Short mmCIF file of C-alpha atoms in Angstrom, two decimals:
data_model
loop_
_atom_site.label_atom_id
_atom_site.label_comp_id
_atom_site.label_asym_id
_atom_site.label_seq_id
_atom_site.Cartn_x
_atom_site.Cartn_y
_atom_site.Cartn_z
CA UNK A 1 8.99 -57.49 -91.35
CA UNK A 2 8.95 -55.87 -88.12
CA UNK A 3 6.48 -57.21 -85.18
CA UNK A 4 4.75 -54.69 -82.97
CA UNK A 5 6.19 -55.42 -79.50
CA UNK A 6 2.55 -54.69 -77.77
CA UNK A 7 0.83 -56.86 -80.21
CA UNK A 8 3.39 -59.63 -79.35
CA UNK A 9 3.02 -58.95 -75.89
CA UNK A 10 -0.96 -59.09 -76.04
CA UNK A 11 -0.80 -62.14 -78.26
CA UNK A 12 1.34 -63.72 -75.55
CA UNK A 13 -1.14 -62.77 -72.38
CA UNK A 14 -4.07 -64.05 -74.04
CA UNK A 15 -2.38 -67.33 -74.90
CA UNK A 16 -1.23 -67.57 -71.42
CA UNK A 17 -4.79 -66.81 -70.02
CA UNK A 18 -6.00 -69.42 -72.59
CA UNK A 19 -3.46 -71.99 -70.53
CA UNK A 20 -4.46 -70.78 -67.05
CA UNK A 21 -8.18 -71.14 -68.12
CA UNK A 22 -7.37 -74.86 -69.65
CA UNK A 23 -5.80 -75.91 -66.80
CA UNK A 24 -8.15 -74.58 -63.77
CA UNK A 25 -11.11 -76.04 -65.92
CA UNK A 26 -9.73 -79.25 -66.00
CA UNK A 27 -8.32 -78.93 -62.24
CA UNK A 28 -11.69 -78.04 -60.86
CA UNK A 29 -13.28 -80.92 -63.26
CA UNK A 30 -10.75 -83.21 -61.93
CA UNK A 31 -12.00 -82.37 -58.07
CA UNK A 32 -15.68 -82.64 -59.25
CA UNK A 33 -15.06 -85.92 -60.63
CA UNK A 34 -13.53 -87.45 -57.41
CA UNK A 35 -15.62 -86.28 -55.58
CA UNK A 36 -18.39 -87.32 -57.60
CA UNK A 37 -17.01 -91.16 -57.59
CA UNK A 38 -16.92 -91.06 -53.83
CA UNK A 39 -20.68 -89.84 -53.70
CA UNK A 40 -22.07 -92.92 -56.43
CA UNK A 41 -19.39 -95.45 -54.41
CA UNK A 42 -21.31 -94.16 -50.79
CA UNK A 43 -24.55 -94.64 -52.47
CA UNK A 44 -23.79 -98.32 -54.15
CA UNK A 45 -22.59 -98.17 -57.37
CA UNK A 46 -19.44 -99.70 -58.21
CA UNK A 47 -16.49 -97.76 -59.65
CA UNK A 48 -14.81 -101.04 -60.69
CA UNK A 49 -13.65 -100.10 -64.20
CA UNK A 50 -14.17 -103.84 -65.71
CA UNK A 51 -18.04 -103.61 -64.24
CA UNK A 52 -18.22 -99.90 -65.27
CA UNK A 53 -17.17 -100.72 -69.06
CA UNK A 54 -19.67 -103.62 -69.21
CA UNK A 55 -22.82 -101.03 -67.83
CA UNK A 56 -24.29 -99.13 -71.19
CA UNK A 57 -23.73 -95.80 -70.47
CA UNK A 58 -26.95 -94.40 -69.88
CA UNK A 59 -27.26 -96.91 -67.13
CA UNK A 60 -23.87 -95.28 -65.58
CA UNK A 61 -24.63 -93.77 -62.29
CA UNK A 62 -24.51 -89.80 -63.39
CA UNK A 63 -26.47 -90.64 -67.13
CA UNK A 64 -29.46 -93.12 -65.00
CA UNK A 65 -32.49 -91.38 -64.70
CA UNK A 66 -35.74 -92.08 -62.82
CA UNK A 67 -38.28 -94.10 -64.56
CA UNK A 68 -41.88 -94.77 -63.55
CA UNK A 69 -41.75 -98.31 -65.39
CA UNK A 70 -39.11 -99.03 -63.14
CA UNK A 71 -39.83 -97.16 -59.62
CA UNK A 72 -37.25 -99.23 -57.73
CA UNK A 73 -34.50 -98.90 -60.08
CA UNK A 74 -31.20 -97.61 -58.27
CA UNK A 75 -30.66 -93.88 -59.15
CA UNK A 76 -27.55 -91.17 -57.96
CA UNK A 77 -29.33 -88.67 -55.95
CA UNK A 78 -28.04 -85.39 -55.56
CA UNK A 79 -30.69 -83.37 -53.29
CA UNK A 80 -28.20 -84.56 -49.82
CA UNK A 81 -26.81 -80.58 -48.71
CA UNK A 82 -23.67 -82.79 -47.74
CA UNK A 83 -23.17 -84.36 -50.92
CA UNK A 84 -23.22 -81.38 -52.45
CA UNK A 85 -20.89 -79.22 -49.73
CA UNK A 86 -18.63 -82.34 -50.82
CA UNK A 87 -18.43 -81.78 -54.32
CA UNK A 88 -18.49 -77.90 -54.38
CA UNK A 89 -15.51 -78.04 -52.15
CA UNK A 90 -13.42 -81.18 -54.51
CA UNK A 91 -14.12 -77.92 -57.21
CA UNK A 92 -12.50 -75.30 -55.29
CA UNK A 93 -9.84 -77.17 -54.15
CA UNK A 94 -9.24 -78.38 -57.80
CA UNK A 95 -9.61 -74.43 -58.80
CA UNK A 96 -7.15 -73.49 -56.34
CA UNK A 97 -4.78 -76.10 -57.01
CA UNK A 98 -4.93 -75.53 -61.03
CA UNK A 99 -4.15 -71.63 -60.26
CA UNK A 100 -1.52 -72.62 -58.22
CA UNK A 101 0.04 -74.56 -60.90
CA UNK A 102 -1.06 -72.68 -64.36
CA UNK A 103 -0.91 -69.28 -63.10
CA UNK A 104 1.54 -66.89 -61.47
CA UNK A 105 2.21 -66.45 -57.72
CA UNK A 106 1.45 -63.28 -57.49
CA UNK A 107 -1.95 -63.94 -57.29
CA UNK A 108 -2.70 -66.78 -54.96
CA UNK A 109 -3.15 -64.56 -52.33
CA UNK A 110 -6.74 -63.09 -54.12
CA UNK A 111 -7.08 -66.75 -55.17
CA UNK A 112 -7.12 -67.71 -51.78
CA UNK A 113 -9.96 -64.68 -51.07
CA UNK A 114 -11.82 -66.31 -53.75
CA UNK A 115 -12.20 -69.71 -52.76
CA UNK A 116 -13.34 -68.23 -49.23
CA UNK A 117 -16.38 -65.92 -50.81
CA UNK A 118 -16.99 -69.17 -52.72
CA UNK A 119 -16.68 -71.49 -49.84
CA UNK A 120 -18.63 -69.76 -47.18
CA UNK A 121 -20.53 -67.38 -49.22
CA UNK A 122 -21.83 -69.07 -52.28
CA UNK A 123 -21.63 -72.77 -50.57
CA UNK A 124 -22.04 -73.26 -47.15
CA UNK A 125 -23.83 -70.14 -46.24
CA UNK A 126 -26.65 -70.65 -48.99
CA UNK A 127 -27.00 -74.10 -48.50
CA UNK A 128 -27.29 -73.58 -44.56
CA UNK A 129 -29.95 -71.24 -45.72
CA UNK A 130 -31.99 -73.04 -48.10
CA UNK A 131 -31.69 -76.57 -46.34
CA UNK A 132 -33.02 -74.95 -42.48
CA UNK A 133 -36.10 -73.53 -44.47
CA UNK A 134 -36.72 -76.91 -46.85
CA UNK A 135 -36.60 -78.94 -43.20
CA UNK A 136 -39.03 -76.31 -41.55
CA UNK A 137 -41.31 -76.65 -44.80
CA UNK A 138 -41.30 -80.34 -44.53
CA UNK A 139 -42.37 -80.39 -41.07
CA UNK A 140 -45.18 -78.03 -41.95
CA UNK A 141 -46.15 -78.83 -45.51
CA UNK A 142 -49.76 -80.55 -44.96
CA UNK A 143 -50.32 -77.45 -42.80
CA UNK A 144 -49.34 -74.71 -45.20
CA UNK A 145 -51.28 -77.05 -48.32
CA UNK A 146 -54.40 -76.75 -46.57
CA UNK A 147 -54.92 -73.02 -46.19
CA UNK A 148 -53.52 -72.75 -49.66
CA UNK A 149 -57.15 -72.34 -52.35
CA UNK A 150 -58.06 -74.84 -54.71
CA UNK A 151 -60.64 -75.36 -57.32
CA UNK A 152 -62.85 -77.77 -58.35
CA UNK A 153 -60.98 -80.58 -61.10
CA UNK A 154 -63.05 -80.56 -64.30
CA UNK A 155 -60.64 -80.67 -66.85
CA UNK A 156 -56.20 -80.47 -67.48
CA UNK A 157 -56.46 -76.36 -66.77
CA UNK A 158 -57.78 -76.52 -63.04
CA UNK A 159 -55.11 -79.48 -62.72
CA UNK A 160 -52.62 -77.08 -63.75
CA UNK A 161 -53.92 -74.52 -61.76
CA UNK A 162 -53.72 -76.64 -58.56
CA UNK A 163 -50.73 -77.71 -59.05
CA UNK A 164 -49.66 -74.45 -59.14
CA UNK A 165 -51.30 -73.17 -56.10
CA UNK A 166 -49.83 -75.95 -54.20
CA UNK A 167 -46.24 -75.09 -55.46
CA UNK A 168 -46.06 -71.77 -54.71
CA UNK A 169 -45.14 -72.67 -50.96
CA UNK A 170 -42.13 -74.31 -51.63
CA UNK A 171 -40.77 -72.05 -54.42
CA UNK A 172 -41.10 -69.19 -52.40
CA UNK A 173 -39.55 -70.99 -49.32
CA UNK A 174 -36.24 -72.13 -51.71
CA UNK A 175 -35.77 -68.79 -53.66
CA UNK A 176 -35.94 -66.38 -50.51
CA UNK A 177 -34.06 -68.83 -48.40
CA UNK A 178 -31.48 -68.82 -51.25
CA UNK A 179 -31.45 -64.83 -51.87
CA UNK A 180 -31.38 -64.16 -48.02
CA UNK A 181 -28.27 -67.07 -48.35
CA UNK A 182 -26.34 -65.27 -51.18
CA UNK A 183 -26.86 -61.83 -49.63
CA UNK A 184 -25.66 -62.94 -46.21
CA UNK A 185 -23.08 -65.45 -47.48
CA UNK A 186 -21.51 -62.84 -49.74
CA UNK A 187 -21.21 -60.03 -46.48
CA UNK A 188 -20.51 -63.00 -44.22
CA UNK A 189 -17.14 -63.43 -46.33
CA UNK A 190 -16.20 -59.87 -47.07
CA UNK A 191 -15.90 -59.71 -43.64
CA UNK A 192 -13.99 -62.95 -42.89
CA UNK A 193 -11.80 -62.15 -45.73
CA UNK A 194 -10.91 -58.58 -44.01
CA UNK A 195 -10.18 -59.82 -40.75
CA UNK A 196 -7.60 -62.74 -42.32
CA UNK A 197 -5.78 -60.44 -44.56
CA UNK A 198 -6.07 -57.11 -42.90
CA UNK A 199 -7.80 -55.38 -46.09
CA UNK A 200 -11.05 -53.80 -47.13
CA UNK A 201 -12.77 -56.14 -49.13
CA UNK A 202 -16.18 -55.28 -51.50
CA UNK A 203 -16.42 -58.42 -53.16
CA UNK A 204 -19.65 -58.08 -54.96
CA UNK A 205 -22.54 -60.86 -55.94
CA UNK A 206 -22.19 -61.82 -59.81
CA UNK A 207 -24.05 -64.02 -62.11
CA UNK A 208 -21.66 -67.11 -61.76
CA UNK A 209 -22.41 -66.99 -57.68
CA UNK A 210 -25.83 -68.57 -58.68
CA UNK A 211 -24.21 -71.88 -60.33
CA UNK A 212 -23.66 -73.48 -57.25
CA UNK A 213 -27.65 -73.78 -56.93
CA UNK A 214 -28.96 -75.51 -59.37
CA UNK A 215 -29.57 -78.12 -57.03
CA UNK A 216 -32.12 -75.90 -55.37
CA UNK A 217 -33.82 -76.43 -57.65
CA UNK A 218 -34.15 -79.95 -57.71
CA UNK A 219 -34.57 -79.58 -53.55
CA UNK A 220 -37.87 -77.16 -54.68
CA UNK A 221 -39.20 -79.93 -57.16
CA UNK A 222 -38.42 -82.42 -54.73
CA UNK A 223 -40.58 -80.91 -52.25
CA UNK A 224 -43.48 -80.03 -55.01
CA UNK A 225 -43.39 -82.84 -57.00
CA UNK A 226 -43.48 -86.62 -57.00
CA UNK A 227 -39.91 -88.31 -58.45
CA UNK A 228 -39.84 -87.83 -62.64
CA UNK A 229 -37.29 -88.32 -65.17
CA UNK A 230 -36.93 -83.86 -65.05
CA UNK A 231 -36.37 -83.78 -61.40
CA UNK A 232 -33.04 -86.40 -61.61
CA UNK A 233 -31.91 -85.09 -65.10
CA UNK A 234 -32.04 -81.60 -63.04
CA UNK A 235 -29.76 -83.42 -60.13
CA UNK A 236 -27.74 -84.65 -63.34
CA UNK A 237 -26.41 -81.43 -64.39
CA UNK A 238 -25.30 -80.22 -60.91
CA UNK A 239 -21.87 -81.53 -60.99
CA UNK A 240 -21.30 -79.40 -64.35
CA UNK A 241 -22.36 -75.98 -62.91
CA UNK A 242 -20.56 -77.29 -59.66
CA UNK A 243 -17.48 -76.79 -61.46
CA UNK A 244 -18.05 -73.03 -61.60
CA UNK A 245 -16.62 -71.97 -58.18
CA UNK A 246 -13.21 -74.01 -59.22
CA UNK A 247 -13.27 -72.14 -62.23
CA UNK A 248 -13.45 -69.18 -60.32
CA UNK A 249 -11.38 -69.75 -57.74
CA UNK A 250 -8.67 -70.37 -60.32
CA UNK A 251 -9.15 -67.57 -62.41
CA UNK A 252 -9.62 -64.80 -60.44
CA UNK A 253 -7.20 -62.20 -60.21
CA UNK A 254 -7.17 -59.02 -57.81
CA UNK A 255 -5.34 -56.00 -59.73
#
């Protein structure tokens, strides 16, 4: 039986981006997790692994969610801009390092591109963005909630509708802060990226720049709402989508 030599040779890529993509995802999840441990350990909880396997694990430190029978219960928060910088940039490194490993050499050089637009542009940049705004918002939020309209409570519907009203604020505050962030984080890099290695870059915005922020969210609700069970299972999940700019990082390849 004879083999086609370009099948074979497809069959082999794809199993070797199968290994790259292995390795980077655990790589990046590795950096996440580190620097995960290092956020609960600055925050109290213990990372002994005796006290750790006697804790049920929804009372672990990333599983422990806010609970108004319990108000003073100690729960990870993840709303800190420097906490976060901190773990994005354990994932990148992680990325970076599981490309270096899993994939060839050729391309550590657009790896290297990568984890800047990631860095700077979907990180730092953003983050700059969104947290200057949230502190300005703070300082002014009784100000901006009294101009805002509000009706008369007579029922669950002009609750809701308050509620509402009183949100809009600090949604619009986050998600411009955050699109003027990605816009000017993403040219802010290009650039860098041109001057380091002496090339024309036009790095565009994708879907997978956005992961980085699901903490915004939890900064909006923080600044809407009172503390709930949603607004720390939101904080939860940020360390999973924080592994996206590893993953990226790792992956990427300039032809």
């Amino acid at each position: 039986m004879q083999i086609n030599p370009v099948n074979n040779n497809s069959y082999s890529n794809k199993k070797k981006d199968l290994k790259v993509k292995a390795g980077v995802i655990a790589t990046s999840v590795l950096g996440v997790g580190a620097a995960l441990a290092h956020v609960s350990k600055m925050q109290g909880f213990s990372l002994s692994p005796t006290i750790i396997r006697k804790t049920p694990v929804k009372k672990w430190a990333i599983f422990g969610l806010y609970s108004k029978k319990q108000p003073d219960k100690k729960v990870l928060k993840l709303d800190n801009p420097l906490d976060i910088i901190e773990i994005a940039s354990a994932s990148v490194a992680g990325g970076l390092a599981g490309g270096a490993i899993f994939d060839d050499k050729k391309y550590f050089k657009s790896k290297l591109k990568e984890s800047v637009n990631q860095l700077l542009g979907n990180i730092l940049v953003p983050i700059a963005c969104v947290w200057s705004v949230s502190e300005l918002y703070g300082k002014n939020k009784d100000k901006i909630l009294k101009v805002m309209p509000q009706i008369t409570e007579n029922g669950n519907v002009s609750k809701f509708f308050n509620k509402v009203i009183k949100a809009l604020p600090a949604s619009v505050a986050t998600l411009g802060s955050l699109a003027v962030g990605i816009f000017a984080g993403n040219r802010v890099s290009n650039i860098l990226n041109e001057k380091i290695f002496h090339k024309k870059v036009q790095r565009e915005i994708k879907g997978t720049d956005l992961a980085p922020h699901v903490d915004d969210l939890g900064m909006a609700i923080s600044l809407t709402a009172e503390k709930s069970p949603f607004s720390s299972f939101v904080q939860r999940i940020v360390p999973l989508f924080l592994c996206v700019p590893g993953i990226e990082v790792g992956t990427h390849r300039e032809k």
